[in-house]
């Protein structure tokens, strides 16, 4: 009996030890989830944990659980940064040297508006390693020719490794009535009065998370969250707007000093830092009129409201991670895609399209609608002075290769077992670039980055893991060089030095003046050393040339080449310039980049109505939104055409309206709108049925550059309407055969 008892005890111990060993092994090998959050146009100092007094509690809590990087960099604009983040490569190497709007063809492989098939994305690699891969928000990584409801879908999220994705394809959209897609289809829906896009996106992210953890708890997940904030249009729910009334009456000069002081107190920046000189376009706050101060402060209030609401919505997702007991086992990365935007110009704006046609809204334009700013009838952006404060302490803005364009906030929250080793509110000062996120994630997950993927040889890799800096705060920088280029702007980092130039419009690239900075002593680029150390500058310029060749950017577009491309109309993918587009009744809306390219051109819109033409009401064809565009609709059998030239801006806006003199002849099914561009500005319009002119007139000002941020649709409204007329918002109640748009 005693022997049996001993044997049983030994066996029990073996089973127990084996069980404990298995549990320990399971704990050690438990898969790590990954969440990557990329905010849009968020300046370096906009988060409270990076210096502002805007309330960003959710993100700041993340920073408290992880590490902030004071010396982290992205590219100067949206698409290239996202391409670098998702591939771990320089964006020029993978075909995204500019925003995805531009596809210059095979001659310029760095500018294809898409990610090369030879560059595996983070989502593709994680999916291949049994991860569930999900995304919400902004995509902005495919060329115009691919943005149609019919695809091709190769460069949509589903073609780049995401098993589910909900968001918007273009660079920006409206918070109240966005252009949405889900997986491989456009979403056609009604929007409630209290609808907010960021809330909707987080609702979807939470649903994806719950589904994954409920049905596939044994598999890890990757969640990619690309917020619409803080890209214009700046819009927010009313309670957030009201919260910041008067919060910025002290002005941008004082705001910069306050933020700098907080950054220094946090240990983000040295006490010895010198601020660079102010952009010459920005006035001292003390010299502004009372009206200017009121308008400019209100635009910043809206920005702050938008940011806090974005933070609160992100917080809901983080709370769900904790509720589902996933937070401790999730690596979270949060960053911005570039510096704060200069697209609001000197005064800011309330029309999202006016800037892109070269129009400057006056202070009075904005002041006259000040109570609407931030709501559904405006699409605002803040003025340069507030963009400068967002970028504190750095020089210049988004699109620039100076620090203000590329220095961005980064927070990394490791899994709990690694986070235990960190001090609260830890800061790292090593120089890193956005392509380093991909290898850092794979390093933590112990996933090898392949030379071949899905039968395709992979492009050379540019990113390096940052894990060393997380684990050893005092480590020396391991990134030695970094190449920058945006359009004609250039920049290079090498061994603590930075050389940059900001191209001036009308100059060749050889005439732009390089500047030189020692970032070890002057992180804000305040003191130009180019005259003092010409040999150092020449060395860095040589490194720039070598790096450009290495990452496929040596096919440098110069101003003359770009002019030739514009003349040849090759700024968009060739099959996006089709002459004739025929839309049938059940056609989905199409985003602006894949809609008929009619700006600056003559065109015809032919309508074939099967029945009810002489009594019909409602929308036939619309292109654009409340800011700009045109619309063709029926009012008691009469065709009406309206052309919105920034009508909501008093100083230069105009709405041209052409109403048929009689109802349509019901015995003739067809009629057409004839739009003739006479010169750069002037156009003429005719509405014609069977040779009879029903309406005609002149449009004194037409839109150049970009018709609208919203696309085209037929028979029903999907964006905010171009017109306030009730019949323009009403779904068409006749029987349509087709609508044909021919670009002449």
PDB file of N, CA and C in Angstrom, residues 31 57 64 69 122 212 234 282 338 412 419 437 537-538 625 644 727 738:
ATOM      1  N   UNK A  31       0.394  33.983 -28.464  1.00  0.00           N
ATOM      2  CA  UNK A  31       0.551  34.952 -29.559  1.00  0.00           C
ATOM      3  C   UNK A  31       0.252  36.372 -29.100  1.00  0.00           C
ATOM      4  N   UNK A  57      -7.057  62.087 -23.136  1.00  0.00           N
ATOM      5  CA  UNK A  57      -6.831  61.166 -22.022  1.00  0.00           C
ATOM      6  C   UNK A  57      -6.556  59.733 -22.466  1.00  0.00           C
ATOM      7  N   UNK A  64       1.352  56.429 -21.047  1.00  0.00           N
ATOM      8  CA  UNK A  64       1.770  56.116 -19.681  1.00  0.00           C
ATOM      9  C   UNK A  64       2.109  54.632 -19.525  1.00  0.00           C
ATOM     10  N   UNK A  69       8.330  58.481 -28.256  1.00  0.00           N
ATOM     11  CA  UNK A  69       9.547  58.761 -29.019  1.00  0.00           C
ATOM     12  C   UNK A  69       9.575  60.245 -29.384  1.00  0.00           C
ATOM     13  N   UNK A 122       2.314  44.507 -43.994  1.00  0.00           N
ATOM     14  CA  UNK A 122       2.188  43.971 -42.644  1.00  0.00           C
ATOM     15  C   UNK A 122       0.976  43.054 -42.544  1.00  0.00           C
ATOM     16  N   UNK A 212     -13.864  38.368 -33.630  1.00  0.00           N
ATOM     17  CA  UNK A 212     -12.628  37.597 -33.653  1.00  0.00           C
ATOM     18  C   UNK A 212     -12.413  36.859 -32.335  1.00  0.00           C
ATOM     19  N   UNK A 234     -12.223  69.738 -40.650  1.00  0.00           N
ATOM     20  CA  UNK A 234     -12.305  69.662 -39.201  1.00  0.00           C
ATOM     21  C   UNK A 234     -13.769  69.819 -38.793  1.00  0.00           C
ATOM     22  N   UNK A 282       2.995  84.187 -41.367  1.00  0.00           N
ATOM     23  CA  UNK A 282       2.229  84.185 -40.116  1.00  0.00           C
ATOM     24  C   UNK A 282       2.439  85.505 -39.378  1.00  0.00           C
ATOM     25  N   UNK A 338       2.199  62.564 -40.749  1.00  0.00           N
ATOM     26  CA  UNK A 338       3.052  63.695 -41.145  1.00  0.00           C
ATOM     27  C   UNK A 338       2.770  64.847 -40.188  1.00  0.00           C
ATOM     28  N   UNK A 412       4.608  53.678 -28.348  1.00  0.00           N
ATOM     29  CA  UNK A 412       4.589  52.219 -28.443  1.00  0.00           C
ATOM     30  C   UNK A 412       4.272  51.657 -27.068  1.00  0.00           C
ATOM     31  N   UNK A 419       6.237  45.504 -20.846  1.00  0.00           N
ATOM     32  CA  UNK A 419       5.954  46.839 -20.308  1.00  0.00           C
ATOM     33  C   UNK A 419       6.359  46.944 -18.846  1.00  0.00           C
ATOM     34  N   UNK A 437       8.678  50.744 -38.184  1.00  0.00           N
ATOM     35  CA  UNK A 437       7.592  50.135 -37.412  1.00  0.00           C
ATOM     36  C   UNK A 437       7.395  48.671 -37.822  1.00  0.00           C
ATOM     37  N   UNK A 537      27.932  69.990 -46.002  1.00  0.00           N
ATOM     38  CA  UNK A 537      26.724  70.095 -46.815  1.00  0.00           C
ATOM     39  C   UNK A 537      26.892  69.314 -48.118  1.00  0.00           C
ATOM     40  N   UNK A 538      28.009  69.479 -48.787  1.00  0.00           N
ATOM     41  CA  UNK A 538      28.241  68.763 -50.047  1.00  0.00           C
ATOM     42  C   UNK A 538      28.239  67.258 -49.834  1.00  0.00           C
ATOM     43  N   UNK A 625     -20.327  68.345 -53.879  1.00  0.00           N
ATOM     44  CA  UNK A 625     -21.092  68.504 -52.634  1.00  0.00           C
ATOM     45  C   UNK A 625     -21.376  69.974 -52.395  1.00  0.00           C
ATOM     46  N   UNK A 644     -22.172  74.935 -58.894  1.00  0.00           N
ATOM     47  CA  UNK A 644     -21.781  75.541 -57.623  1.00  0.00           C
ATOM     48  C   UNK A 644     -20.300  75.881 -57.646  1.00  0.00           C
ATOM     49  N   UNK A 727     -36.017  69.570 -54.655  1.00  0.00           N
ATOM     50  CA  UNK A 727     -36.057  68.571 -55.730  1.00  0.00           C
ATOM     51  C   UNK A 727     -34.653  68.032 -56.041  1.00  0.00           C
ATOM     52  N   UNK A 738     -30.792  55.203 -68.956  1.00  0.00           N
ATOM     53  CA  UNK A 738     -29.372  55.398 -68.664  1.00  0.00           C
ATOM     54  C   UNK A 738     -29.034  56.878 -68.685  1.00  0.00           C
TER      55      UNK A 738
END
